Amino acid sequence: MADKLKTAILGASGYTGAEAVRILSGHPRVEIEALTANRHAGSDFGDIYPHLAHAGYPTLQKWDDVNWDGIDVVFACLPHGASEETISAVAPCVSKVIDLSADFRIKDAALYEKTYGRAHTAPKLLSDAVYGLTEYARDDLKGADLVACPGCYPTASLLALLPALGLIDTDTIVIDAKSGVSGAGRKESAALIYPETAEGAHAYGVANHRHAPEIDQILTRHTDKDVRVSFTPHLIPMNRGMIATVYAKLGEGVDFKGFRETYEAKYANEPFVHVEAAGVVPHTRHVRASNQCRIGIFEDRRPGHVIIISVIDNLTKGSSGQAVQNLNVMMGWEETLGLDLVPVFP
Amino acid sequence: MADKLKTAILGASGYTGAEAVRILSGHPRVEIEALTANRHAGSDFGDIYPHLAHAGYPTLQKWDDVNWDGIDVVFACLPHGASEETISAVAPCVSKVIDLSADFRIKDAALYEKTYGRAHTAPKLLSDAVYGLTEYARDDLKGADLVACPGCYPTASLLALLPALGLIDTDTIVIDAKSGVSGAGRKESAALIYPETAEGAHAYGVANHRHAPEIDQILTRHTDKDVRVSFTPHLIPMNRGMIATVYAKLGEGVDFKGFRETYEAKYANEPFVHVEAAGVVPHTRHVRASNQCRIGIFEDRRPGHVIIISVIDNLTKGSSGQAVQNLNVMMGWEETLGLDLVPVFP
Amino acid sequence: MADKLKTAILGASGYTGAEAVRILSGHPRVEIEALTANRHAGSDFGDIYPHLAHAGYPTLQKWDDVNWDGIDVVFACLPHGASEETISAVAPCVSKVIDLSADFRIKDAALYEKTYGRAHTAPKLLSDAVYGLTEYARDDLKGADLVACPGCYPTASLLALLPALGLIDTDTIVIDAKSGVSGAGRKESAALIYPETAEGAHAYGVANHRHAPEIDQILTRHTDKDVRVSFTPHLIPMNRGMIATVYAKLGEGVDFKGFRETYEAKYANEPFVHVEAAGVVPHTRHVRASNQCRIGIFEDRRPGHVIIISVIDNLTKGSSGQAVQNLNVMMGWEETLGLDLVPVFP
Amino acid sequence: MADKLKTAILGASGYTGAEAVRILSGHPRVEIEALTANRHAGSDFGDIYPHLAHAGYPTLQKWDDVNWDGIDVVFACLPHGASEETISAVAPCVSKVIDLSADFRIKDAALYEKTYGRAHTAPKLLSDAVYGLTEYARDDLKGADLVACPGCYPTASLLALLPALGLIDTDTIVIDAKSGVSGAGRKESAALIYPETAEGAHAYGVANHRHAPEIDQILTRHTDKDVRVSFTPHLIPMNRGMIATVYAKLGEGVDFKGFRETYEAKYANEPFVHVEAAGVVPHTRHVRASNQCRIGIFEDRRPGHVIIISVIDNLTKGSSGQAVQNLNVMMGWEETLGLDLVPVFP
């Protein structure tokens, strides 16, 4: 036990916090030392999440009551805005911070301000933070002290799109995404109660969702021109799961066979990203509660166009699972440590 | 009672058959005279659909046992292929046939053969059939004897797209559609059981769904060039409901304001198609169990592009409701007769 | 129109309010004149319930802004407590009040105080109110000015149990009930959001739910001894629907055949209560969105015991549908007026 | 690896088979050597269960093609009837057989014949088989060669009831149970498709479900009189999960405090059975995908009666998880080996 990394999970009363606890409880080199939740400080964690009762987790406390001397790494599972403030205070006290919020994802301070309506209060941290889409960030993660984990939509979308850069016309990208309801968090919200979210579906944030600039930013960084995608998220009645159905036009002279082979080569050795065989459509059920991403690639019926479908579990690969994957890379550990989560089906 | 139209519903053991019964049971000028279901012939209809028991509906019989002398109009709610054969036999015996299957939708015999893998056996009927997307077919419906009701996906897609013709670049159309599970019918299928369809989502028929050529055909008919859309259906966990999220690039010189106004003008007086106010996103829940279609129109974040979202109930406006709407027009009745179905929410 | 009854629906922003609007919109002798919702006063009703937009309903207002001169009958769809206060003020202004809350159901002031933790503030109204389980209250309803509609659980339970009085040992009654989530109302509650209510089930209010004394009260009123039932409600993932599975021991000398015949005779001519044929199990789906109750009667495998299963739609027969049924009886109209709601399945 | 036990999972194409694979994939002392599925013999396991693809599991084969020399233990996840026949053939070839079907559960050959409508064909095996409700069978399991794992309903019911024997009047036991749909298996059944099972609930097998005699048998074995319970299962819309809500009258002179303490003492040291604190109601969500059982104990509002609520995951503790737990005991291993499955919520 002596050599286990001590971790604090901030915002442990939210769904991504609980998912971090679930995953880390099986991680051989991490020990959960503190759990924070300001509103529920003093509560037994098992009263907030009965499915995690009887496991001896620490009592919930306020984050400023944590004894930081004993903490090596922080998982910040806080709401937008709260994360920025808390991490500014906590980062100096600990060795590594892994942020699951949106607060450190957009590196361009001007774009940040435009997207979130106010200036970032910790521009130095913002500039230092590594955008932790693990498969594309390993080198940067190795020395990082602060990692901004991608949003769930950007994770699904970017894993589907990044291999395509150079092969598609980036002006033609359409991302039609569908998410389970857990992505909205554990909120007191009439709009999220069962009768408003079950047995139906709807788009939301049409043309103005905050994950779109995040996607643009990363695509732009990986290519030689400004990318601006069409992105429409939909809420559908399931707890966990996300699909990004991505449409694009192939570039001049690119054939579909080569397009597919590029994906197969890119992800051949990835432990968590699988390219489906020709004709196979990935389902969110196939990755439920796991850190996996599955990608199906199809030739569109419109000549010269492709359809790329990627599925993840929004709480795992789309959030806390990828966060742990990032920790593993940051620490130089086996990347899959603690992440051998077999998908749960049915 | 004497002046009520006598109807036979063929294939009354399927979901569209049951929905036709539900709707017609409240239609003031139609009487259900016969219900057929070959496999269940002899059964009480209430044993097959207990929610419709105690209403005194006719016992199920085989279609060739029906006494056609007493029947004025037929609703054919049969599976693909079966409909073609049955209607060929029945059409001469009755005054009007309203087909809800795919069998008479594709007018071009060659395209039909390519799509369905065999030649149509009743080319004369095929050529006479009117494609019954009511809002765009009223003149043709008036004298029609055989109406082919559009598929649910084409209904949602075409109501969203037809006003745009002339205003968009038809080479850029992407239709990302999501359907409830009732659209797959009441089948003995392991792929449709609850654990395989609940709590998850997936695309299917990617790049090769049979509704795509149907959509192409109608768009092409309404414009001056061949249209070929991208169309991807998804199955999501709900009983009823369908969304088509449609993406397209505006034509040269078309501005978004004019685009929206075109829709508002086109549908201003439609009883069943509503254009949402700016910024309002339609939900499938808002049209559940009704004959309504709601359409939201959005300026995309990609300059010069639009997003059109249309929602319907796949079994009602997407099937049996539109069929009744067509009957009303064929008969010269008030188009809304029997269709004052208030959406059921929650 | 001149002879239509003018109605105000108080609390129209809740689910039972919206269901009352849905039902009354098709009632031939009632006109919706006012809709109230204090928090949403000034809002368009269609903004609160988009599925009921485009129908020309009145704008929401505060109840004390209603012009009572123009109102004949009030449907009070208010939360517990609020109803008592509002009805006390409104009752003198209108001819008939139909209350859907719990506030006037428990006639014994002492029991009321014990159940709800405070004295009733309008004991005269409480004592005048008729308990509107329609099938058992027609005579009283005829002259009534104030009707307290039964709760959804009592409706399902009492329709299942009342015919059994005299035939069972009332000390042995177990009611295991299961409800859809709409019964909890349209609340800002983290406990009701999709991830907390979908894909799982749980009991609640075990041994202390407020509907239990209500059930006791009515059973006791119909028999010669104090009845105290065991009652356990469960929340299950569906929007609408309720099952009461009722267990009891037959009285001395009562045989099952006679027991079943008593039910069949009792409900033979009821328009909304159906006794299933032997061996047939009722499903909530069979009554969804309708005013019907279906009751299955079974001989238990424990000798001398019976199982009675009743299903209703909690929002319709369990609430707003029964309220309209009561209005019809109060007014001396055909009891089924406006209630020919065909169940919606699937 | 050399000292890992080699296992064959028979019927790996069913849900309990897939769940056994999921669990055993993480078991440190077991290796999956063969997977059988007669209908799918020759298929890649990942084609049948894509969520378990990419893990290198053996190709599916017919059970009589398995090389039994290399197999130590068999998990039989076969349908009723098939299991009896297959195990009769396979048992002599292997060291241990763990049967998840109903075929070896009812020890009394006469009762077996009455329940299943035909004589058992392997009475010797039937008589040797140990009924593997682990918490109550450890001594017998140690030397056992054939274990009959309890059904999911009996598991939930018996864990709730066995501590009560001696404290309740066994003539008054009512078990009202609710199950998720995965319990019905992966079947081609129209009755199980999403529209027939979602958004509603119903009882089934009323007064004649085959799990009732199984429950009777075990209760009778643990007490001094014949027990005959009332048992009614219900199907509710969720994939995994089961509740048994159990009602009973306390025996003469038994008080509730002592009743609760008996449960707390009985299960104090159990790794998988937890008694909730007073007032806490267990949810199926709290045990989802885990091997845990949670039991809530309540004083009924009927004087002298109790309510016991137990929840399990029907596929895990109710089936494949308990099967692995039994293997651990049979082998003399740590009972929790491979079963540290953290519940998955949401």
XYZ file of C-alpha atoms in Angstrom, chain D:
346
model
C -1.371 -19.774 -16.064
C -0.523 -23.402 -15.568
C -2.593 -23.730 -12.445
C -5.713 -22.018 -13.721
C -8.879 -24.040 -13.809
C -10.083 -24.643 -17.357
C -13.740 -23.970 -17.869
C -16.299 -24.530 -20.584
C -19.398 -22.383 -20.702
C -22.273 -24.212 -22.309
C -24.952 -22.036 -23.846
C -22.685 -19.044 -24.186
C -25.027 -17.329 -26.624
C -27.635 -16.674 -23.929
C -27.563 -13.795 -21.487
C -26.484 -15.890 -18.501
C -23.734 -17.369 -20.651
C -22.506 -13.939 -21.655
C -22.677 -12.808 -18.027
C -20.604 -15.822 -16.995
C -18.014 -14.838 -19.598
C -18.020 -11.245 -18.355
C -17.435 -12.341 -14.780
C -14.968 -15.127 -15.438
C -12.910 -12.885 -17.685
C -11.815 -11.157 -14.508
C -11.419 -14.266 -12.356
C -7.761 -14.814 -11.434
C -7.950 -18.604 -11.193
C -10.198 -19.544 -14.086
C -9.520 -19.660 -17.781
C -12.251 -19.863 -20.397
C -11.275 -22.794 -22.566
C -14.463 -23.483 -24.513
C -17.711 -21.741 -25.338
C -20.601 -23.676 -26.780
C -23.763 -22.622 -28.580
C -25.230 -25.239 -30.826
C -27.134 -22.903 -33.123
C -24.176 -20.586 -33.511
C -21.407 -23.198 -33.652
C -18.561 -21.900 -35.787
C -19.356 -18.255 -35.111
C -16.949 -15.879 -33.563
C -18.163 -15.124 -30.047
C -17.681 -11.412 -30.750
C -20.214 -11.603 -33.578
C -22.828 -12.855 -31.129
C -21.820 -10.512 -28.320
C -19.939 -7.565 -29.805
C -19.381 -6.069 -26.365
C -17.097 -9.039 -25.688
C -15.264 -8.916 -29.003
C -11.527 -8.155 -29.102
C -10.901 -10.234 -26.005
C -9.735 -13.386 -27.708
C -12.440 -15.738 -26.526
C -12.714 -19.189 -28.127
C -14.893 -19.670 -31.180
C -18.337 -21.070 -30.437
C -18.718 -24.784 -30.950
C -21.260 -27.525 -30.381
C -21.039 -28.981 -26.927
C -20.370 -32.457 -28.218
C -17.363 -31.158 -30.141
C -15.652 -29.957 -26.984
C -12.476 -31.754 -26.013
C -13.414 -32.587 -22.440
C -9.921 -33.732 -21.551
C -8.909 -30.154 -21.177
C -11.905 -29.041 -19.129
C -12.105 -29.017 -15.353
C -15.379 -27.267 -14.703
C -18.512 -26.650 -16.696
C -20.950 -23.764 -16.366
C -24.179 -24.914 -17.969
C -26.205 -21.892 -19.073
C -28.656 -23.905 -21.098
C -32.417 -23.734 -21.389
C -34.569 -25.935 -19.204
C -34.567 -29.525 -20.436
C -31.491 -29.100 -22.579
C -29.433 -28.786 -19.437
C -30.596 -32.093 -18.008
C -29.654 -33.942 -21.161
C -26.329 -32.249 -21.726
C -25.177 -32.508 -18.151
C -25.994 -36.186 -18.070
C -23.548 -36.606 -20.919
C -20.905 -34.175 -19.766
C -20.785 -34.720 -16.011
C -18.728 -37.928 -16.241
C -16.069 -36.122 -18.290
C -15.349 -33.240 -15.969
C -14.654 -32.608 -12.354
C -17.314 -30.056 -11.495
C -20.587 -28.980 -13.064
C -22.394 -25.802 -12.146
C -25.852 -25.712 -13.622
C -27.696 -22.428 -13.997
C -30.890 -23.980 -15.355
C -33.916 -25.193 -13.429
C -33.175 -28.836 -14.204
C -31.557 -29.951 -10.995
C -33.181 -27.647 -8.490
C -36.211 -29.596 -7.383
C -34.950 -32.597 -5.469
C -38.233 -34.339 -4.963
C -38.708 -36.356 -8.160
C -42.482 -36.342 -7.754
C -42.607 -32.588 -7.280
C -40.254 -32.239 -10.222
C -42.592 -34.243 -12.403
C -45.599 -32.288 -11.225
C -43.890 -28.957 -11.845
C -42.324 -29.741 -15.191
C -44.804 -32.214 -16.589
C -42.464 -35.144 -17.064
C -40.194 -37.422 -15.095
C -36.573 -36.451 -14.598
C -34.269 -38.539 -16.766
C -31.261 -38.405 -14.472
C -32.615 -39.096 -10.982
C -29.203 -40.005 -9.581
C -27.705 -36.681 -10.622
C -30.818 -34.926 -9.386
C -30.420 -36.492 -6.009
C -26.692 -35.696 -5.840
C -27.034 -32.092 -6.902
C -26.506 -29.438 -4.255
C -28.904 -26.495 -4.284
C -26.462 -23.652 -4.490
C -27.922 -20.743 -2.571
C -24.389 -20.048 -1.461
C -25.002 -18.365 1.876
C -26.990 -21.401 3.012
C -25.073 -24.177 1.290
C -21.393 -23.740 2.029
C -20.894 -27.043 3.772
C -22.643 -29.004 1.074
C -20.885 -27.147 -1.702
C -17.442 -28.106 -0.491
C -17.608 -31.666 -1.689
C -20.127 -31.189 -4.459
C -19.618 -32.245 -8.047
C -22.903 -30.877 -9.356
C -24.482 -27.678 -8.173
C -27.932 -26.476 -9.154
C -27.902 -22.704 -8.904
C -31.167 -21.227 -7.666
C -33.425 -19.297 -9.969
C -33.284 -15.522 -9.772
C -36.668 -15.241 -8.063
C -35.831 -17.909 -5.471
C -32.477 -16.242 -4.789
C -34.063 -12.876 -4.048
C -36.947 -14.448 -2.137
C -35.016 -16.930 -0.054
C -32.306 -14.489 0.999
C -35.195 -12.318 2.206
C -37.106 -15.116 3.906
C -34.754 -17.702 5.344
C -33.689 -15.668 8.394
C -37.389 -15.193 9.181
C -38.165 -18.860 9.582
C -39.176 -19.464 13.151
C -40.164 -15.828 13.515
C -43.101 -15.630 11.113
C -46.304 -17.500 10.414
C -45.326 -19.323 7.223
C -48.959 -19.515 6.126
C -48.973 -15.779 5.532
C -46.059 -15.335 3.147
C -46.721 -13.165 0.097
C -43.884 -12.595 -2.372
C -44.569 -9.892 -4.911
C -41.603 -9.896 -7.274
C -40.569 -7.633 -10.138
C -37.971 -8.541 -12.728
C -36.088 -6.879 -15.547
C -36.541 -8.249 -19.033
C -33.142 -9.915 -19.403
C -34.517 -12.650 -17.146
C -36.571 -13.884 -20.071
C -33.447 -14.595 -22.094
C -32.321 -13.686 -25.581
C -35.320 -15.059 -27.402
C -37.023 -14.487 -30.709
C -40.269 -13.507 -29.114
C -42.789 -10.897 -30.175
C -43.911 -10.639 -26.553
C -40.481 -9.379 -25.528
C -39.850 -6.721 -28.160
C -39.397 -3.190 -26.934
C -42.923 -1.867 -27.606
C -44.435 -4.814 -25.699
C -42.188 -4.499 -22.660
C -41.212 -0.837 -22.375
C -43.400 1.850 -20.813
C -45.664 -0.527 -18.972
C -45.772 -3.401 -16.550
C -47.686 -6.594 -15.976
C -47.799 -9.671 -13.817
C -47.305 -13.073 -15.426
C -47.386 -16.693 -14.381
C -49.864 -15.658 -11.719
C -50.316 -18.468 -9.186
C -48.471 -20.948 -11.388
C -44.889 -19.805 -11.927
C -42.360 -22.619 -11.696
C -40.185 -20.782 -9.243
C -42.878 -21.022 -6.567
C -42.447 -24.746 -5.836
C -38.692 -24.172 -5.790
C -39.165 -21.541 -3.083
C -41.559 -23.773 -1.158
C -39.115 -26.636 -1.272
C -36.261 -24.705 0.286
C -38.382 -23.003 2.923
C -39.874 -26.340 3.852
C -36.418 -27.883 4.108
C -35.373 -25.195 6.592
C -38.403 -25.401 8.864
C -40.615 -28.005 10.429
C -43.730 -27.638 8.359
C -44.868 -27.556 4.769
C -44.625 -24.074 3.384
C -46.645 -22.798 0.473
C -46.045 -19.215 -0.494
C -48.034 -16.784 -2.565
C -45.749 -15.718 -5.385
C -46.481 -13.287 -8.216
C -43.784 -12.190 -10.645
C -44.089 -8.994 -12.678
C -42.181 -7.892 -15.760
C -41.009 -4.302 -15.623
C -39.069 -2.234 -18.134
C -35.440 -2.546 -17.165
C -32.641 -4.730 -18.425
C -31.280 -6.002 -15.135
C -32.636 -6.056 -11.662
C -35.117 -7.800 -9.448
C -37.081 -6.872 -6.361
C -38.862 -9.276 -4.079
C -41.256 -7.461 -1.767
C -42.170 -9.994 0.903
C -45.036 -9.725 3.343
C -45.577 -11.897 6.419
C -47.148 -11.982 9.850
C -44.821 -12.223 12.791
C -45.166 -15.284 15.001
C -46.673 -15.146 18.439
C -44.536 -13.111 20.788
C -42.033 -12.015 18.151
C -41.297 -8.335 18.204
C -40.016 -6.319 15.279
C -36.827 -5.241 16.998
C -35.755 -8.818 17.510
C -36.800 -9.656 13.974
C -34.532 -6.999 12.522
C -31.657 -8.003 14.786
C -31.903 -11.562 13.566
C -31.294 -10.375 10.011
C -28.470 -8.088 11.022
C -26.762 -10.905 12.885
C -27.354 -13.464 10.163
C -25.852 -11.333 7.407
C -23.318 -9.309 9.403
C -20.328 -11.025 7.865
C -21.659 -11.872 4.462
C -19.671 -10.311 1.653
C -22.623 -10.103 -0.727
C -25.720 -9.661 1.432
C -26.304 -6.339 3.178
C -29.105 -5.402 5.540
C -30.029 -1.758 5.074
C -30.176 0.618 8.006
C -33.635 1.261 9.451
C -35.810 3.193 7.026
C -33.546 2.690 4.028
C -35.183 1.201 0.940
C -32.944 -0.756 -1.428
C -33.123 0.013 -5.169
C -32.212 -2.397 -7.928
C -29.893 0.324 -9.264
C -27.723 -0.078 -6.187
C -26.744 -3.625 -7.105
C -26.759 -3.395 -10.905
C -24.131 -5.596 -12.556
C -22.822 -6.736 -9.182
C -23.149 -9.868 -7.076
C -24.743 -8.037 -4.198
C -28.091 -8.451 -2.500
C -29.537 -5.690 -0.369
C -32.332 -6.262 2.078
C -34.560 -3.677 3.697
C -36.701 -4.630 6.692
C -39.820 -2.739 7.659
C -42.537 -2.943 10.267
C -45.814 -3.059 8.409
C -48.611 -0.646 9.230
C -50.723 -3.737 9.916
C -49.833 -4.538 13.525
C -47.675 -7.624 13.889
C -46.656 -7.805 10.254
C -43.372 -7.200 8.464
C -42.246 -6.240 4.989
C -38.916 -7.468 3.695
C -37.572 -6.070 0.450
C -34.647 -7.660 -1.295
C -32.951 -6.528 -4.505
C -30.461 -8.309 -6.719
C -29.227 -8.187 -10.282
C -31.037 -11.114 -11.825
C -28.134 -11.967 -14.137
C -25.432 -11.709 -11.488
C -26.402 -12.682 -7.943
C -29.537 -14.162 -9.490
C -27.558 -16.275 -11.927
C -23.966 -16.212 -13.159
C -22.471 -14.312 -10.243
C -23.862 -16.739 -7.720
C -22.624 -19.557 -9.958
C -19.070 -18.223 -9.700
C -19.533 -17.727 -5.971
C -20.464 -21.386 -5.781
C -17.395 -22.387 -7.762
C -15.224 -20.457 -5.338
C -16.707 -22.344 -2.395
C -16.507 -25.697 -4.166
C -12.825 -25.109 -4.848
C -12.063 -23.874 -1.361
C -11.027 -20.488 -2.720
C -11.755 -17.077 -1.303
C -15.494 -16.772 -1.861
C -15.269 -13.304 -3.404
C -12.673 -14.195 -6.032
C -13.546 -12.548 -9.331
C -16.679 -11.063 -7.797
C -15.444 -7.626 -6.783
C -17.886 -6.201 -9.295
C -18.627 -2.627 -8.355
C -22.286 -1.832 -9.129
C -22.693 0.264 -12.248
C -24.763 3.369 -11.687
C -26.188 5.250 -13.405
